[in-house]
Amino acid sequence: AQSVSQHNHHVILSEAASLELGCNYSYGGTVNLFWYVQYPGQHLQLLLKYFSGDPLVKGIKGFEAEFIKSKFSFNLRKPSVQWSDTAEYFCAVNGGGATNKLIFGTGTLLAVQP
Amino acid sequence: NAGVTQTPKFRILKIGQSMTLQCTQDMNHNYMYWYRQDPGMGLKLIYYSVGAGITDKGEVPNGYNVSRSTTEDFPLRLELAAPSQTSVYFCASSYLSDSYEQYFGPGTRLTVT
């Protein structure tokens, strides 16, 4: 069965610090990978996604993620965080197929201090 | 487009009561999903539907029921509410295409006491 692990449950950073959030998945076949963000009191929004091609994916608000197939990883990065990046971040995996079901990680709560 | 809408936003139920959480999307998406979100647990899939008249169980279906009579609507029914069903419920939809992106509604915060 597919699963997703996010190792950082709670991260606290100062503004302008660099961010890297880990995501590892278990699935042997072709995968589609996603990072969603949930700002306080809001619903989930897509940050970026990977389907194929260039393993370095750029998303909204300066975020990027790198797919490393050999490590089953899809880590999220941002060179310089802002206070407005305070949110919960979810990694998700989809093995394709007819149902498009997503398996989510447990989330990483990021707090950026001004 | 309104996207995915959910009602109500908040609800408090007593143990044993029933209720229906409403979900509507106006994007003509074939696929719809119900998730629950609990602190530190991420999102768990309750039920999903690949089209009108077709539904199937997800990871955590016990205590819930769904129906899909139209493309737009995908209500989630709690028949006998239990404290374990206290959670935030999100509905999502997608169109099976190259994007596979799921679009989420604003959520319903449910408390069962």
mmCIF file of C-alpha atoms in Angstrom:
data_model
loop_
_atom_site.group_PDB
_atom_site.id
_atom_site.type_symbol
_atom_site.label_atom_id
_atom_site.label_comp_id
_atom_site.label_asym_id
_atom_site.label_seq_id
_atom_site.Cartn_x
_atom_site.Cartn_y
_atom_site.Cartn_z
ATOM 1 C CA ALA A 1 0.000 0.000 0.000
ATOM 2 C CA GLN A 2 1.113 3.534 -0.665
ATOM 3 C CA SER A 3 2.201 5.680 2.235
ATOM 4 C CA VAL A 4 3.719 9.116 2.725
ATOM 5 C CA SER A 5 6.037 10.187 5.532
ATOM 6 C CA GLN A 6 6.696 13.735 6.598
ATOM 7 C CA HIS A 7 9.407 13.683 9.215
ATOM 8 C CA ASN A 8 9.183 17.270 10.393
ATOM 9 C CA HIS A 9 5.982 17.713 12.355
ATOM 10 C CA HIS A 10 6.629 21.222 13.589
ATOM 11 C CA VAL A 11 9.194 23.683 12.235
ATOM 12 C CA ILE A 12 9.933 27.158 13.562
ATOM 13 C CA LEU A 13 11.995 29.550 11.469
ATOM 14 C CA SER A 14 12.865 33.213 11.455
ATOM 15 C CA GLU A 15 12.007 35.336 8.449
ATOM 16 C CA ALA A 16 14.568 35.064 5.620
ATOM 17 C CA ALA A 17 15.711 31.628 6.762
ATOM 18 C CA SER A 18 15.769 28.826 4.210
ATOM 19 C CA LEU A 19 13.216 26.055 4.367
ATOM 20 C CA GLU A 20 13.367 22.385 3.499
ATOM 21 C CA LEU A 21 10.536 20.028 4.420
ATOM 22 C CA GLY A 22 11.067 16.331 3.940
ATOM 23 C CA CYS A 23 8.649 13.977 2.213
ATOM 24 C CA ASN A 24 9.218 10.299 1.480
ATOM 25 C CA TYR A 25 6.748 7.955 -0.120
ATOM 26 C CA SER A 26 6.480 4.242 -0.595
ATOM 27 C CA TYR A 27 5.187 3.063 -3.923
ATOM 28 C CA GLY A 28 6.960 1.046 -6.535
ATOM 29 C CA GLY A 29 5.257 2.315 -9.636
ATOM 30 C CA THR A 30 4.874 5.616 -11.411
ATOM 31 C CA VAL A 31 3.715 8.319 -9.043
ATOM 32 C CA ASN A 32 2.291 11.784 -9.158
ATOM 33 C CA LEU A 33 3.454 13.949 -6.264
ATOM 34 C CA PHE A 34 1.941 17.032 -4.713
ATOM 35 C CA TRP A 35 2.524 19.612 -2.038
ATOM 36 C CA TYR A 36 -0.545 21.306 -0.619
ATOM 37 C CA VAL A 37 -0.610 24.220 1.808
ATOM 38 C CA GLN A 38 -3.260 25.103 4.366
ATOM 39 C CA TYR A 39 -3.089 28.647 5.727
ATOM 40 C CA PRO A 40 -4.708 29.226 9.119
ATOM 41 C CA GLY A 41 -8.467 28.858 8.861
ATOM 42 C CA GLN A 42 -8.407 28.125 5.141
ATOM 43 C CA HIS A 43 -8.795 25.117 2.905
ATOM 44 C CA LEU A 44 -6.006 23.247 1.165
ATOM 45 C CA GLN A 45 -4.436 24.836 -1.876
ATOM 46 C CA LEU A 46 -2.028 23.284 -4.348
ATOM 47 C CA LEU A 47 1.545 24.578 -4.083
ATOM 48 C CA LEU A 48 3.119 22.448 -6.772
ATOM 49 C CA LYS A 49 2.952 19.053 -8.427
ATOM 50 C CA TYR A 50 5.183 16.593 -10.228
ATOM 51 C CA PHE A 51 4.058 14.203 -12.967
ATOM 52 C CA SER A 52 7.032 13.646 -15.223
ATOM 53 C CA GLY A 53 9.946 15.412 -16.834
ATOM 54 C CA ASP A 54 12.201 17.832 -15.003
ATOM 55 C CA PRO A 55 12.499 16.544 -11.407
ATOM 56 C CA LEU A 56 12.858 20.104 -10.108
ATOM 57 C CA VAL A 57 9.400 21.572 -9.947
ATOM 58 C CA LYS A 58 8.606 25.206 -9.282
ATOM 59 C CA GLY A 59 5.364 26.248 -7.686
ATOM 60 C CA ILE A 60 3.635 29.325 -6.428
ATOM 61 C CA LYS A 61 5.051 31.840 -3.946
ATOM 62 C CA GLY A 62 8.677 30.903 -4.605
ATOM 63 C CA PHE A 63 8.392 27.279 -3.514
ATOM 64 C CA GLU A 64 10.086 24.432 -5.330
ATOM 65 C CA ALA A 65 10.447 20.698 -4.840
ATOM 66 C CA GLU A 66 12.832 18.086 -6.126
ATOM 67 C CA PHE A 67 11.781 14.570 -7.027
ATOM 68 C CA ILE A 68 14.568 12.074 -6.340
ATOM 69 C CA LYS A 69 13.324 8.717 -7.553
ATOM 70 C CA SER A 70 16.192 6.718 -6.055
ATOM 71 C CA LYS A 71 15.390 8.097 -2.606
ATOM 72 C CA PHE A 72 11.598 8.044 -2.993
ATOM 73 C CA SER A 73 11.656 11.658 -1.894
ATOM 74 C CA PHE A 74 9.927 14.884 -2.856
ATOM 75 C CA ASN A 75 11.282 17.573 -0.538
ATOM 76 C CA LEU A 76 9.860 21.078 -0.497
ATOM 77 C CA ARG A 77 12.200 24.070 -0.441
ATOM 78 C CA LYS A 78 12.104 27.821 -0.271
ATOM 79 C CA PRO A 79 15.268 29.949 -0.131
ATOM 80 C CA SER A 80 13.842 32.679 2.101
ATOM 81 C CA VAL A 81 10.627 32.312 4.085
ATOM 82 C CA GLN A 82 8.255 35.106 5.035
ATOM 83 C CA TRP A 83 5.898 35.469 7.956
ATOM 84 C CA SER A 84 3.022 34.869 5.513
ATOM 85 C CA ASP A 85 4.355 31.347 4.853
ATOM 86 C CA THR A 86 3.126 30.303 8.289
ATOM 87 C CA ALA A 87 0.854 27.370 7.471
ATOM 88 C CA GLU A 88 0.567 23.610 7.479
ATOM 89 C CA TYR A 89 2.162 21.805 4.533
ATOM 90 C CA PHE A 90 1.033 18.432 3.264
ATOM 91 C CA CYS A 91 2.810 16.107 0.894
ATOM 92 C CA ALA A 92 0.597 13.733 -1.094
ATOM 93 C CA VAL A 93 1.086 10.911 -3.559
ATOM 94 C CA ASN A 94 -1.121 9.460 -6.220
ATOM 95 C CA GLY A 95 -0.333 6.254 -8.037
ATOM 96 C CA GLY A 96 -2.411 7.246 -11.024
ATOM 97 C CA GLY A 97 -5.136 4.897 -12.067
ATOM 98 C CA ALA A 98 -8.852 5.308 -12.456
ATOM 99 C CA THR A 99 -9.678 6.725 -9.059
ATOM 100 C CA ASN A 100 -7.108 9.522 -8.591
ATOM 101 C CA LYS A 101 -7.002 8.846 -4.857
ATOM 102 C CA LEU A 102 -4.467 10.884 -2.914
ATOM 103 C CA ILE A 103 -2.545 9.573 0.077
ATOM 104 C CA PHE A 104 -1.519 12.411 2.375
ATOM 105 C CA GLY A 105 1.305 12.716 4.830
ATOM 106 C CA THR A 106 0.585 13.832 8.373
ATOM 107 C CA GLY A 107 1.572 17.416 7.645
ATOM 108 C CA THR A 108 4.260 19.838 8.812
ATOM 109 C CA LEU A 109 3.255 22.893 10.750
ATOM 110 C CA LEU A 110 5.541 25.801 9.852
ATOM 111 C CA ALA A 111 5.690 28.869 12.062
ATOM 112 C CA VAL A 112 7.703 31.810 10.742
ATOM 113 C CA GLN A 113 8.693 34.374 13.321
ATOM 114 C CA PRO A 114 9.038 37.991 12.209
ATOM 115 C CA ASN B 1 -16.884 29.578 -10.715
ATOM 116 C CA ALA B 2 -17.526 29.062 -7.017
ATOM 117 C CA GLY B 3 -15.385 25.906 -7.107
ATOM 118 C CA VAL B 4 -16.153 23.471 -4.287
ATOM 119 C CA THR B 5 -18.618 24.677 -1.675
ATOM 120 C CA GLN B 6 -19.505 23.012 1.616
ATOM 121 C CA THR B 7 -22.252 23.610 4.138
ATOM 122 C CA PRO B 8 -22.452 24.078 7.033
ATOM 123 C CA LYS B 9 -19.162 25.652 8.141
ATOM 124 C CA PHE B 10 -19.611 24.593 11.750
ATOM 125 C CA ARG B 11 -21.900 22.189 13.536
ATOM 126 C CA ILE B 12 -22.271 20.750 17.003
ATOM 127 C CA LEU B 13 -24.072 17.423 17.303
ATOM 128 C CA LYS B 14 -25.135 15.368 20.260
ATOM 129 C CA ILE B 15 -24.149 11.712 20.385
ATOM 130 C CA GLY B 16 -26.581 9.630 18.351
ATOM 131 C CA GLN B 17 -27.854 12.483 16.194
ATOM 132 C CA SER B 18 -27.698 12.384 12.421
ATOM 133 C CA MET B 19 -26.703 14.980 9.886
ATOM 134 C CA THR B 20 -25.706 15.478 6.281
ATOM 135 C CA LEU B 21 -22.703 17.473 5.185
ATOM 136 C CA GLN B 22 -23.317 19.056 1.823
ATOM 137 C CA CYS B 23 -20.748 19.383 -0.959
ATOM 138 C CA THR B 24 -21.285 20.930 -4.383
ATOM 139 C CA GLN B 25 -18.866 21.642 -7.218
ATOM 140 C CA ASP B 26 -19.520 23.656 -10.361
ATOM 141 C CA MET B 27 -16.481 22.575 -12.368
ATOM 142 C CA ASN B 28 -18.135 19.538 -13.974
ATOM 143 C CA HIS B 29 -15.602 17.264 -12.293
ATOM 144 C CA ASN B 30 -16.191 13.540 -12.518
ATOM 145 C CA TYR B 31 -14.377 12.697 -9.302
ATOM 146 C CA MET B 32 -15.340 13.765 -5.804
ATOM 147 C CA TYR B 33 -13.896 12.876 -2.401
ATOM 148 C CA TRP B 34 -14.577 13.248 1.278
ATOM 149 C CA TYR B 35 -11.698 13.536 3.727
ATOM 150 C CA ARG B 36 -11.475 14.043 7.443
ATOM 151 C CA GLN B 37 -8.625 15.960 9.000
ATOM 152 C CA ASP B 38 -7.534 15.304 12.560
ATOM 153 C CA PRO B 39 -4.620 17.077 14.300
ATOM 154 C CA GLY B 40 -1.303 15.385 13.555
ATOM 155 C CA MET B 41 -2.965 12.785 11.351
ATOM 156 C CA GLY B 42 -3.147 14.503 7.982
ATOM 157 C CA LEU B 43 -6.148 13.836 5.769
ATOM 158 C CA LYS B 44 -7.825 10.465 5.580
ATOM 159 C CA LEU B 45 -10.107 9.490 2.717
ATOM 160 C CA ILE B 46 -13.612 8.531 3.831
ATOM 161 C CA TYR B 47 -15.437 7.917 0.557
ATOM 162 C CA TYR B 48 -14.986 8.830 -3.056
ATOM 163 C CA SER B 49 -16.973 8.818 -6.272
ATOM 164 C CA VAL B 50 -15.831 8.518 -9.874
ATOM 165 C CA GLY B 51 -19.120 9.678 -11.313
ATOM 166 C CA ALA B 52 -22.841 9.980 -10.705
ATOM 167 C CA GLY B 53 -24.202 6.759 -9.244
ATOM 168 C CA ILE B 54 -20.756 5.328 -8.413
ATOM 169 C CA THR B 55 -19.251 5.508 -4.942
ATOM 170 C CA ASP B 56 -16.648 3.525 -3.046
ATOM 171 C CA LYS B 57 -15.059 3.348 0.383
ATOM 172 C CA GLY B 58 -11.811 5.021 1.280
ATOM 173 C CA GLU B 59 -9.545 4.398 4.281
ATOM 174 C CA VAL B 60 -11.997 5.312 7.064
ATOM 175 C CA PRO B 61 -15.614 4.743 5.904
ATOM 176 C CA ASN B 62 -17.144 3.361 9.111
ATOM 177 C CA GLY B 63 -19.980 5.485 10.455
ATOM 178 C CA TYR B 64 -20.517 7.353 7.200
ATOM 179 C CA ASN B 65 -22.560 7.018 4.044
ATOM 180 C CA VAL B 66 -22.552 8.832 0.735
ATOM 181 C CA SER B 67 -24.605 9.120 -2.414
ATOM 182 C CA ARG B 68 -23.944 10.714 -5.798
ATOM 183 C CA SER B 69 -27.111 11.296 -7.750
ATOM 184 C CA THR B 70 -25.725 14.205 -9.789
ATOM 185 C CA THR B 71 -22.316 15.248 -11.051
ATOM 186 C CA GLU B 72 -22.400 18.379 -8.887
ATOM 187 C CA ASP B 73 -23.383 17.046 -5.464
ATOM 188 C CA PHE B 74 -21.749 14.571 -3.119
ATOM 189 C CA PRO B 75 -23.352 14.654 0.354
ATOM 190 C CA LEU B 76 -21.832 12.830 3.334
ATOM 191 C CA ARG B 77 -24.221 11.358 5.876
ATOM 192 C CA LEU B 78 -23.487 10.643 9.539
ATOM 193 C CA GLU B 79 -26.224 8.362 10.852
ATOM 194 C CA LEU B 80 -25.381 7.987 14.554
ATOM 195 C CA ALA B 81 -22.856 10.602 15.526
ATOM 196 C CA ALA B 82 -20.087 9.532 17.886
ATOM 197 C CA PRO B 83 -17.365 11.608 19.620
ATOM 198 C CA SER B 84 -14.778 9.899 17.383
ATOM 199 C CA GLN B 85 -16.342 11.717 14.451
ATOM 200 C CA THR B 86 -15.341 15.101 15.824
ATOM 201 C CA SER B 87 -13.139 16.401 13.034
ATOM 202 C CA VAL B 88 -12.828 18.812 10.139
ATOM 203 C CA TYR B 89 -14.352 17.438 6.965
ATOM 204 C CA PHE B 90 -13.148 18.438 3.524
ATOM 205 C CA CYS B 91 -14.763 17.723 0.214
ATOM 206 C CA ALA B 92 -12.646 17.751 -2.942
ATOM 207 C CA SER B 93 -13.142 17.227 -6.637
ATOM 208 C CA SER B 94 -10.975 16.552 -9.662
ATOM 209 C CA TYR B 95 -11.163 15.871 -13.342
ATOM 210 C CA LEU B 96 -9.143 12.854 -14.346
ATOM 211 C CA SER B 97 -6.762 14.403 -16.789
ATOM 212 C CA ASP B 98 -3.067 15.052 -16.962
ATOM 213 C CA SER B 99 -3.300 17.370 -13.984
ATOM 214 C CA TYR B 100 -4.792 15.022 -11.376
ATOM 215 C CA GLU B 101 -5.128 18.059 -9.124
ATOM 216 C CA GLN B 102 -7.806 17.915 -6.464
ATOM 217 C CA TYR B 103 -9.644 21.106 -5.559
ATOM 218 C CA PHE B 104 -10.775 21.432 -1.968
ATOM 219 C CA GLY B 105 -13.735 23.063 -0.322
ATOM 220 C CA PRO B 106 -13.478 25.279 2.775
ATOM 221 C CA GLY B 107 -14.325 22.501 5.211
ATOM 222 C CA THR B 108 -16.923 21.742 7.866
ATOM 223 C CA ARG B 109 -15.843 21.709 11.499
ATOM 224 C CA LEU B 110 -17.950 19.137 13.348
ATOM 225 C CA THR B 111 -18.029 18.582 17.085
ATOM 226 C CA VAL B 112 -19.895 15.642 18.604
ATOM 227 C CA THR B 113 -20.561 15.876 22.345
#
